[in-house]
Each structure stands twice: as C-alpha cells, then as structure tokens.
Coordinates of C-alpha atoms in Angstrom, one line a residue:
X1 CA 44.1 31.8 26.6
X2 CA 44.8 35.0 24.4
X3 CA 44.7 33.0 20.9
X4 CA 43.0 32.9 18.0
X5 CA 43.3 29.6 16.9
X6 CA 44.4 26.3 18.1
X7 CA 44.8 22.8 17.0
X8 CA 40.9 22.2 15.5
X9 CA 39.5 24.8 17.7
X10 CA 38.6 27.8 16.7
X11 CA 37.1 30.9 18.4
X12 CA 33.4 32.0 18.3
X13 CA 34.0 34.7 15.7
X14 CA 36.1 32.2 13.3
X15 CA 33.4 29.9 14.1
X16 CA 30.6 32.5 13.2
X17 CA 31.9 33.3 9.9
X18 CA 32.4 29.7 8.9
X19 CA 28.6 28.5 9.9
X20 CA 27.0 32.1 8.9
X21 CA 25.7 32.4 11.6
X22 CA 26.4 36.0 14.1
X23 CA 27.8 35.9 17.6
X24 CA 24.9 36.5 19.6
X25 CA 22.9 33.6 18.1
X26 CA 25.4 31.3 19.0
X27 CA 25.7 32.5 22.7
X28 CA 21.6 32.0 22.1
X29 CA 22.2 28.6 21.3
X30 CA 25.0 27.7 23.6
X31 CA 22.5 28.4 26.2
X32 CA 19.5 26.3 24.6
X33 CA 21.8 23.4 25.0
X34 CA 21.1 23.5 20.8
X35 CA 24.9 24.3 19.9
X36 CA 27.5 24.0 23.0
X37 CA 30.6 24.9 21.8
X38 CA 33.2 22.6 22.5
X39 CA 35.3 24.0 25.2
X40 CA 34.8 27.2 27.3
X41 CA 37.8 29.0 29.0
X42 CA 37.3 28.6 32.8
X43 CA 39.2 31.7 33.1
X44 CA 38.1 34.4 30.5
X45 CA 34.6 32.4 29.3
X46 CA 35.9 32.5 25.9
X47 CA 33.9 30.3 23.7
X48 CA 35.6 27.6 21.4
X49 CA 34.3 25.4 18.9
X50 CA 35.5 22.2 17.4
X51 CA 35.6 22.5 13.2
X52 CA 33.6 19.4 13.3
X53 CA 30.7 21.6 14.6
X54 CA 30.7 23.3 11.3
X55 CA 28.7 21.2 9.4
X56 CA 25.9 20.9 12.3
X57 CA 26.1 24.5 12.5
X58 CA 25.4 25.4 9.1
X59 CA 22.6 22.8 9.2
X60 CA 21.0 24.9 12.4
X61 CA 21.4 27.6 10.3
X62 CA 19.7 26.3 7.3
X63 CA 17.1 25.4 9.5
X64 CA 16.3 28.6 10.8
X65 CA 15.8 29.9 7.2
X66 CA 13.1 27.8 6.5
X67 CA 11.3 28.7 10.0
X68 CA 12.1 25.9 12.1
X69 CA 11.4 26.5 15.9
X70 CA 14.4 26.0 18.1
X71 CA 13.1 23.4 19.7
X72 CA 12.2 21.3 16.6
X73 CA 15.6 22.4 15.4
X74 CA 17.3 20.5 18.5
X75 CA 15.3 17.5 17.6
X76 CA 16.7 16.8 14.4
X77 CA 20.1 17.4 15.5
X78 CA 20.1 15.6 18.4
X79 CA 18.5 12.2 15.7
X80 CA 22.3 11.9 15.0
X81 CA 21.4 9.8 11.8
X82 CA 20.8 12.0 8.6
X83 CA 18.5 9.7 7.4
X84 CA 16.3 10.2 10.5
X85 CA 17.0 13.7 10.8
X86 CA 16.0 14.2 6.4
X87 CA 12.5 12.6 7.7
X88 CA 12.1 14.8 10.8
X89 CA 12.2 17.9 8.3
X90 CA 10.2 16.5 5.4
X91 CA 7.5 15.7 8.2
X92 CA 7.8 19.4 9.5
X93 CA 7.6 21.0 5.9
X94 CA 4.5 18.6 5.4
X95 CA 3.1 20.5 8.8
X96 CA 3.8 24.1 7.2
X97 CA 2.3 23.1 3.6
X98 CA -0.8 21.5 5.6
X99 CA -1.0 24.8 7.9
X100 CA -0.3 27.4 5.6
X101 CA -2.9 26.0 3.0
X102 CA -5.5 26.5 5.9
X103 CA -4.1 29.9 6.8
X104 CA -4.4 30.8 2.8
X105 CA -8.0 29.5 2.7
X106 CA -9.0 31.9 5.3
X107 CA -7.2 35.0 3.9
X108 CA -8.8 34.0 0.8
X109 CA -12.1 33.8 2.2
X110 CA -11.6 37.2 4.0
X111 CA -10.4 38.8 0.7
X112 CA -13.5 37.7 -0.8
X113 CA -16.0 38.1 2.0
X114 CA -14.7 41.9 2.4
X115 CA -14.8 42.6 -1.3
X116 CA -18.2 41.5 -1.2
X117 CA -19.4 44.0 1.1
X118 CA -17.4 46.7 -0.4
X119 CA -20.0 45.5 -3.4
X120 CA -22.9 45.5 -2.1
X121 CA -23.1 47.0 1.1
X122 CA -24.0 43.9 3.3
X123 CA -22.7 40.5 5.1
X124 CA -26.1 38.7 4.4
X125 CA -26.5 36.0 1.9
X126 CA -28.6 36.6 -1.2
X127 CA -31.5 34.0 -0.5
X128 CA -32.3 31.8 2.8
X129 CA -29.7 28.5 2.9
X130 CA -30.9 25.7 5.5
X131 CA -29.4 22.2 6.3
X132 CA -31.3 18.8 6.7
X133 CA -29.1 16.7 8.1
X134 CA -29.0 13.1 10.2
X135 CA -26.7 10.9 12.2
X136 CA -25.4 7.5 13.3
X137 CA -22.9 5.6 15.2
X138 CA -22.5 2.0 15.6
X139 CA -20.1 -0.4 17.5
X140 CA -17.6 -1.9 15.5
X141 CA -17.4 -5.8 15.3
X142 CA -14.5 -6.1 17.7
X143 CA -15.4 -3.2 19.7
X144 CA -15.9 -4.0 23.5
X145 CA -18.1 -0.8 23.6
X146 CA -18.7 2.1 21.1
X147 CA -16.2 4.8 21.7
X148 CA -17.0 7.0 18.8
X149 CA -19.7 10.0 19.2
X150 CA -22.1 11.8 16.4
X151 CA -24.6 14.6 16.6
X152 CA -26.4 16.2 13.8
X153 CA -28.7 19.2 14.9
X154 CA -29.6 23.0 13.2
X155 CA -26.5 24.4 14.5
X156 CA -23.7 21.7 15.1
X157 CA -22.7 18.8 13.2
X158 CA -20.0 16.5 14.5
X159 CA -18.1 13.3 15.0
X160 CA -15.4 12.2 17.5
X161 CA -13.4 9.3 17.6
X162 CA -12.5 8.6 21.4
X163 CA -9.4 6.2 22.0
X164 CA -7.6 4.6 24.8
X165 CA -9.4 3.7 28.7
X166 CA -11.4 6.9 28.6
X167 CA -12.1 7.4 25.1
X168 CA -15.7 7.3 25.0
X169 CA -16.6 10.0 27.8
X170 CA -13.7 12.2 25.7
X171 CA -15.6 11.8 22.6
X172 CA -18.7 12.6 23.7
X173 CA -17.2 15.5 26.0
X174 CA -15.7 17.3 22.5
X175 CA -19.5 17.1 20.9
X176 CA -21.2 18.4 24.1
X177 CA -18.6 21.0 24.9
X178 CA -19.0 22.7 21.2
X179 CA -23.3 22.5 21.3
X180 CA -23.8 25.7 23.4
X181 CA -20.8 27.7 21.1
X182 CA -22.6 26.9 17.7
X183 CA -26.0 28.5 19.2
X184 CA -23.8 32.2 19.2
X185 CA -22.7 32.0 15.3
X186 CA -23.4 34.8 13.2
X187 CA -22.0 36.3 10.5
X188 CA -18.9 35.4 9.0
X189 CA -16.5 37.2 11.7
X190 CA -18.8 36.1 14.4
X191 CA -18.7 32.2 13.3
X192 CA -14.9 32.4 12.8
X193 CA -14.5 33.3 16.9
X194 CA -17.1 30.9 17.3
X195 CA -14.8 28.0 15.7
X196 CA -11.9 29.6 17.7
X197 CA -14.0 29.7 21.1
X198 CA -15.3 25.6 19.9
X199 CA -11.8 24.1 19.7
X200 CA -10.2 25.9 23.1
X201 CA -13.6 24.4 24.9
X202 CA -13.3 21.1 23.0
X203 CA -9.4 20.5 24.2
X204 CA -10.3 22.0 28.3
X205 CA -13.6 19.4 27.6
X206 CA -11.6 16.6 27.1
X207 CA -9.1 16.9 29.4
X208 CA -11.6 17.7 32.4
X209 CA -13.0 14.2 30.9
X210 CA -10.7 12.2 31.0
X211 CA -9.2 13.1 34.5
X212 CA -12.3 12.8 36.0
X213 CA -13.1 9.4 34.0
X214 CA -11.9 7.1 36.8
X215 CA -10.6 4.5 33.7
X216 CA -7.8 2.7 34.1
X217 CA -4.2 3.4 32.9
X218 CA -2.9 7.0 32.2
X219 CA -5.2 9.8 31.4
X220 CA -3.0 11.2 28.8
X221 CA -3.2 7.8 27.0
X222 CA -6.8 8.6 26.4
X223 CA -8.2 11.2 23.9
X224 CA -10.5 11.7 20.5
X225 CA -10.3 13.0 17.1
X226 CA -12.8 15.9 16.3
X227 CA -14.4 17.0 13.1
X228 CA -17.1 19.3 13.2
X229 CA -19.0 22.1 11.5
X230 CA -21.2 25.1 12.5
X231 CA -23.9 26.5 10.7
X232 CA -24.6 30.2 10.9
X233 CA -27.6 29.8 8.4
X234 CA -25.3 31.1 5.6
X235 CA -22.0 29.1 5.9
X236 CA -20.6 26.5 7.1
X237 CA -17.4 26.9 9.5
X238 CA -14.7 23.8 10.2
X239 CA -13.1 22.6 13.7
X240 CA -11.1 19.7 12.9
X241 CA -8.0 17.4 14.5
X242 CA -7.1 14.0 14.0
X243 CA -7.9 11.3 11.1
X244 CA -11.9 11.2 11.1
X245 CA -13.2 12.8 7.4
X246 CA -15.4 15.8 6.3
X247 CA -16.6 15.3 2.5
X248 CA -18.1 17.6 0.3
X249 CA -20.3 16.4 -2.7
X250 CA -20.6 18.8 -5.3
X251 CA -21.5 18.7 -8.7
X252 CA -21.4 15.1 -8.8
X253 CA -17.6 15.0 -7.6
X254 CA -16.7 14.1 -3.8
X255 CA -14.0 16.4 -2.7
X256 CA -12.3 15.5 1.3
X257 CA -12.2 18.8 3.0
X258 CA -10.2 18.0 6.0
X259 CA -6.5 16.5 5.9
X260 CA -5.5 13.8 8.3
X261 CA -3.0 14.4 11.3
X262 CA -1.7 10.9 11.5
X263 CA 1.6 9.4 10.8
X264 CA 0.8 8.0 8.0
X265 CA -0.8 11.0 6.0
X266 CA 2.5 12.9 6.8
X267 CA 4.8 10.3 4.8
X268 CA 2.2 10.7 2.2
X269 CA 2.6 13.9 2.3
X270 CA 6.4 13.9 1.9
X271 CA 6.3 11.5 -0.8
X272 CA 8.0 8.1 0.7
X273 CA 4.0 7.1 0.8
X274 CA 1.5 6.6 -1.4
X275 CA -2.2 6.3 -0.5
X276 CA -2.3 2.2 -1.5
X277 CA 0.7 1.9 0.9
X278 CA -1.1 4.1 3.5
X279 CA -4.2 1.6 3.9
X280 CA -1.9 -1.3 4.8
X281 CA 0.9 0.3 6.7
X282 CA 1.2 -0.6 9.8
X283 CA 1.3 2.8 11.4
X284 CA -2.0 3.9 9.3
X285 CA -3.4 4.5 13.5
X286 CA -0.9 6.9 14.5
X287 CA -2.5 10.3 15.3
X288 CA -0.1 13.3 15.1
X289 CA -2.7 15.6 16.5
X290 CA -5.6 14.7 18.7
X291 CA -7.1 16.1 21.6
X292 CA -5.9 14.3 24.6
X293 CA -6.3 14.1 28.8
X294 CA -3.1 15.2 30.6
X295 CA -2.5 17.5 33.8
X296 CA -0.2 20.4 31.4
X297 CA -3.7 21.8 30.0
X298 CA -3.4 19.5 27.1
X299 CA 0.0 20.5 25.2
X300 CA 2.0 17.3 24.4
X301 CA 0.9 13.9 23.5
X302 CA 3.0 11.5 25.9
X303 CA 5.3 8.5 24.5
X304 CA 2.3 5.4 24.4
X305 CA 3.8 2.7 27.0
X306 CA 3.2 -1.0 26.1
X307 CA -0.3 -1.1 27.8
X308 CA -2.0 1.5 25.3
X309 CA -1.0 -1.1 22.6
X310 CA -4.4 -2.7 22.3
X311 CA -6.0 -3.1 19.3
X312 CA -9.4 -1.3 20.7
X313 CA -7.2 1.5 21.8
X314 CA -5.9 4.3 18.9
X315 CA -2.2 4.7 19.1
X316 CA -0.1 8.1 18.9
X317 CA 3.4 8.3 18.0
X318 CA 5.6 8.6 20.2
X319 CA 6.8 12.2 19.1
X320 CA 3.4 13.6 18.7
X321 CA 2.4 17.2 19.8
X322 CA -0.8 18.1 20.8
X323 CA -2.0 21.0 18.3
X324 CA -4.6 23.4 18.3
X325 CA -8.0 22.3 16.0
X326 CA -7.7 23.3 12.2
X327 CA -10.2 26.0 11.6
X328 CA -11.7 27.5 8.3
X329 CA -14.6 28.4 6.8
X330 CA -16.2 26.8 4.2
X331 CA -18.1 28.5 1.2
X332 CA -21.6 26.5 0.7
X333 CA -23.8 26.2 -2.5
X334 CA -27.9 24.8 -2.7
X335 CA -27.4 21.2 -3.5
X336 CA -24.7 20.5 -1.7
X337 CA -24.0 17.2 0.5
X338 CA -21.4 16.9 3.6
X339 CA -20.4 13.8 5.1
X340 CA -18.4 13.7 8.4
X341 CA -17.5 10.1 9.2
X342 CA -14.8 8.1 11.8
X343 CA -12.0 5.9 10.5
X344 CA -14.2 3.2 10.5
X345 CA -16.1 4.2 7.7
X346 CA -13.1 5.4 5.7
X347 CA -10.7 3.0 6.4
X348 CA -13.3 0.0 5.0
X349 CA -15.5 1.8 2.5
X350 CA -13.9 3.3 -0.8
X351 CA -14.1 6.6 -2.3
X352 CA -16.0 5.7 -5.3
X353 CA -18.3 3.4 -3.4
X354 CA -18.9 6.6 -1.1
X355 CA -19.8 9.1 -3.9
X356 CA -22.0 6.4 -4.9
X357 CA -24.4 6.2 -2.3
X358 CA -23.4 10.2 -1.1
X359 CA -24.8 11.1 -4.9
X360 CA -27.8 8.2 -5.1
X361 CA -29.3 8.6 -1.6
X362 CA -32.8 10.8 -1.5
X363 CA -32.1 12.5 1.6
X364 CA -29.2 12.4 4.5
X365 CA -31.3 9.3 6.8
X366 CA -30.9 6.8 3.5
X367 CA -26.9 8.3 3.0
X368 CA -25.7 7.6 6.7
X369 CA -27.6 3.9 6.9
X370 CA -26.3 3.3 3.5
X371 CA -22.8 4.0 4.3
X372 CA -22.6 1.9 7.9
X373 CA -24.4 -1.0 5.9
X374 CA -21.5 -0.8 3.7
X375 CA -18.8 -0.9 6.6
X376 CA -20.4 -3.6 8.8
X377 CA -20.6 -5.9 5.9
X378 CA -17.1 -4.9 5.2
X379 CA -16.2 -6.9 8.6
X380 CA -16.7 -3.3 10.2
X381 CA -14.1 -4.1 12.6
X382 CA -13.7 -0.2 14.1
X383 CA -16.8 2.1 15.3
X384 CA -18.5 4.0 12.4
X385 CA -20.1 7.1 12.9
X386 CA -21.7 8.9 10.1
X387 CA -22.9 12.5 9.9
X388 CA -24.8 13.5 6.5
X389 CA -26.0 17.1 5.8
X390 CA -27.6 18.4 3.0
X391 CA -27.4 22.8 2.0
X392 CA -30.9 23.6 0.5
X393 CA -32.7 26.2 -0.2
X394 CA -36.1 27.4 1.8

C-alpha cells in the first residue's frame, strides 16, 4: 500500500510507539491470536492496526509488567467487560501474593537453616522431637457414603476431601500414594524433595484412580483436596491443595497454616469479600485447585456440566486450573498441637470453639473426638475428618 497512515489505521511501528510496546512483540502476539491487528496487506503482509486497539494494547502491555502469562493475558481481554476483566486480575494478583508468600517462606527457611550450619557445623536438631498423633473420619449427615480420607502414623499425617462419582477411591488414593514417600524423609533438603516427590505421586495417584474407578459421569468431574505433613523426626514438611485446613496451636494462639484455593478465599483475598460473607456465599464450594481425574496427566480442571451439580458432589469453577500442591516446610517447637481437618469441620465449628478444645484436650485421641462431636451436633451435614498431632519431646 506504500503509506504510513490511513483513515484510523495506522502502521505497526505508529502502532508500537502509541501502545509501548516493540515490533517483534506484536508480530508475537498477532500470532497468539492475543492482538490481531486489524487488517493485513494481502500483497506486502504489512500489518495495520485500528487506533481503537490502542487502549487494549496498552492494557496487554500493562499486563505484561506485572508478570501475567500470555495466556491469562488473553483471558482478560477476550472478558470484553472491564468489570469482569478488573476481577480476573485482582484474582491473579491474589494467586502471586498467595504463591510468592510460600516461595518467601521457603527462602526464608533456607536462609535460616544454612546459617545455622554455618553456626554450628551440623543439620541435626538440638534434642530428640517426636509426634503423638491420632485420626478420624466420619460420614456427614446427608452423605450417601463417606468420601473424605484420614491417616495419622510416625511419618505421614493427612486428610483428603474426595468429591464428585469417584471421590472416595481419589481421596484415599492421595493418602496411600504419599505413605511410602514420607518413609525416605531426612534432613531438611531430603524432606523438601520428599514433599516435591509426595505431590507429583499424589496428582498421577489420583488420576490413575479415578479412571480406573468405573463411577459414573466424567472422570475429570471427580477429584480431592489434599493436606498433609511429613515428619522427618525434626520438622514438619507441608503438601497442600484445595480448601481442607492445617492448624497450628502455639502458645495458646491457633494460627491456620494453609490458605484455601477456592473461589471464595480469592475474593477474600482481593477485598470484595469478607470472611462473614465467605461462610454464606453461595460459591463458598468452589475449588480453584484440587487434584482431579482427567486423560491430559491432570492439568486443567474441566467446566462442571449440570450433572456434577449435586449437593454430595464438591463443585469447581468453571475457569479453574489444576495447580501443582503448595509445599513448605514448617519450623516445629515442644508443645506444639497441629490439626488437619476437611471442610466439614471448618465450615460448622468456629475458630474460637476450635482453639478451645485444640488447647483443653489432654492428648490428640480426646482433640479429634472432641472436634467431630462438635460438627455432628452442628447438623454435620458434610464428612469430617480430623487429624490431631502433638510435637513433644522424648
């Protein structure tokens, strides 16, 4: 065409300049289908773009600064709505807040752990740490059959909450598939490939589960949450996905440990929820991150149809993206009490009324019956598993 300019096109160095953004990563995003530009010469391939573009073009742009993937990036502009697309990036900043926290955590921990044997010339612990520790599930009131899953032993303690046709054999699958990992912890690096090795067999374990389950409906409509920790005999390491609770009671105060993937923790998160709201909402069962069944090796979460809309079933939204496990390690003192519990506990049973019993009971058998008391005569009407562990000294 041999012009510059013309009418309310413009070319794709014009264009460039007026978005900020360079040649090359427009022709990147032409080809992503993320940016098309809005006529191409079928003669020369010249690139033009509409001046409307500008303003989604800066906004890619933008997006890109903070860190946003490409492909999340398309999402957001492909919403249309700016009130939709301002919620898809507050959720996505609530994802890097939540992530980076757990990647700080760790670096911390390494810091310290390193500068500790710099010290003193050793990875062992100062004194011999053991755990007692016991476990429960029961089926909740309008339960058809208990799809949640606890174990408490010297290495591994765990709960899963198993939703949809085959959620009960993926629940127990999780637990089963992490037992023979937690037997090779030791030391510090050693348990944090052991909680690296736990979650990649977890997800494989639950997928082989589910498509061999035989239930009815799709496999990728069934799946579980997963909390869990491994003891090394010095520390305590973390493998967690989904909305079931780890606890720590220290000092008298009851500190959560784990944050929820769920729909409703990530509006929380961005402000436009608070935690009242959250136990009311009507998307509180909406896992962002869960481990699920599906023939890609377990990397997306499929949109629920209408049939995984039973209330014995947990729900998904319909954007979800299956994630890998959170992983940490967590620093453990004499005295201290864990609790690892299912929605069902934590969805009936308060905080305060928690600590209570976490702070009163005289061992981790009179905790865990304690507890599920409390949330069958609550109307228990979801499974509740407990797990209760106590860090002593030998």
């Amino acid at each position: 065409m041999g012009r510059e300019e013309s009418g309310s096109w413009v070319t794709i160095g014009t264009f460039a300049r007026l978005c900020r953004l360079s040649a090359k990563a427009l022709r990147r995003y032409d080809e992503l289908g993320l940016l098309p530009p809005a006529l191409v010469d079928p003669v020369n391939g010249y690139r033009y773009y509409a001046e409307e573009q500008v303003e989604t073009a800066r906004l890619v742009a933008w997006l890109r600064r903070i860190g946003m993937p490409l492909n999340r990036i398309k999402e957001v502009v492909a919403l249309g709505d700016p009130g939709a697309a301002a919620a898809s990036i507050r959720d996505y900043w609530a994802q890097v807040e939540a992530e980076t926290a757990a990647r700080r955590d760790l670096a911390a921990f390494l810091a310290d752990h390193l500068s500790a044997r710099e010290a003193v010339g050793t990875l062992g612990p100062v004194g011999t740490l053991g755990i007692r520790y016991a476990a429960r599930s029961v089926r909740g009131a309008v339960r058809e059959r208990n799809q949640d899953a606890a174990y408490a032993g010297a290495r591994l303690l765990a709960v899963a909450d198993g939703f949809g046709a085959g959620g009960a054999g993926a629940s127990a699958a999780a637990i089963d598939a992490l037992k023979p990992v937690a037997l090779g912890a030791a030391g510090a690096a050693g348990l944090l490939n052991v909680l690296e090795d736990a979650a990649e067999r977890a997800a494989r374990a639950v997928r082989d589960a589910v498509a061999g389950s035989g239930a009815d409906g799709e496999p990728e409509g069934s799946g579980t949450t997963l909390t869990a920790m491994v003891w090394n005999g010095a520390q305590l390491g973390l493998v967690h996905i989904g909305d079931s609770r780890a606890h720590l009671l220290r000092d008298g105060g009851l500190f959560r440990i784990t944050h929820d993937h769920s729909a409703v923790q990530s509006m929380i998160d961005d402000g436009s929820l608070t935690e009242a709201e959250a136990s009311s909402h009507p998307q509180r069962a909406l896992l962002l991150r869960a481990l699920v069944g599906g023939d890609d090796g377990g990397s997306a979460v499929p949109t629920p149809d209408e049939r995984l809309q039973a209330p014995d079933e947990r729900l998904q939204a319909p954007d979800a993206r299956l994630r890998t496990p959170d992983v940490r390690l967590q620093e453990v003192r004499p005295g201290d009490r864990y609790l690892l519990c299912s929605d069902g506990l934590s969805a009936v049973v308060g905080g305060v009324e928690t600590a209570r019993v976490l702070a009163g009971a005289d061992g981790p058998g009179t905790a865990v019956r304690e507890l599920i008391a409390l949330a069958v005569a609550a109307g228990g009407p979801d499974d509740v598993s407990c797990v209760v562990a106590d860090v002593v000294s030998l």
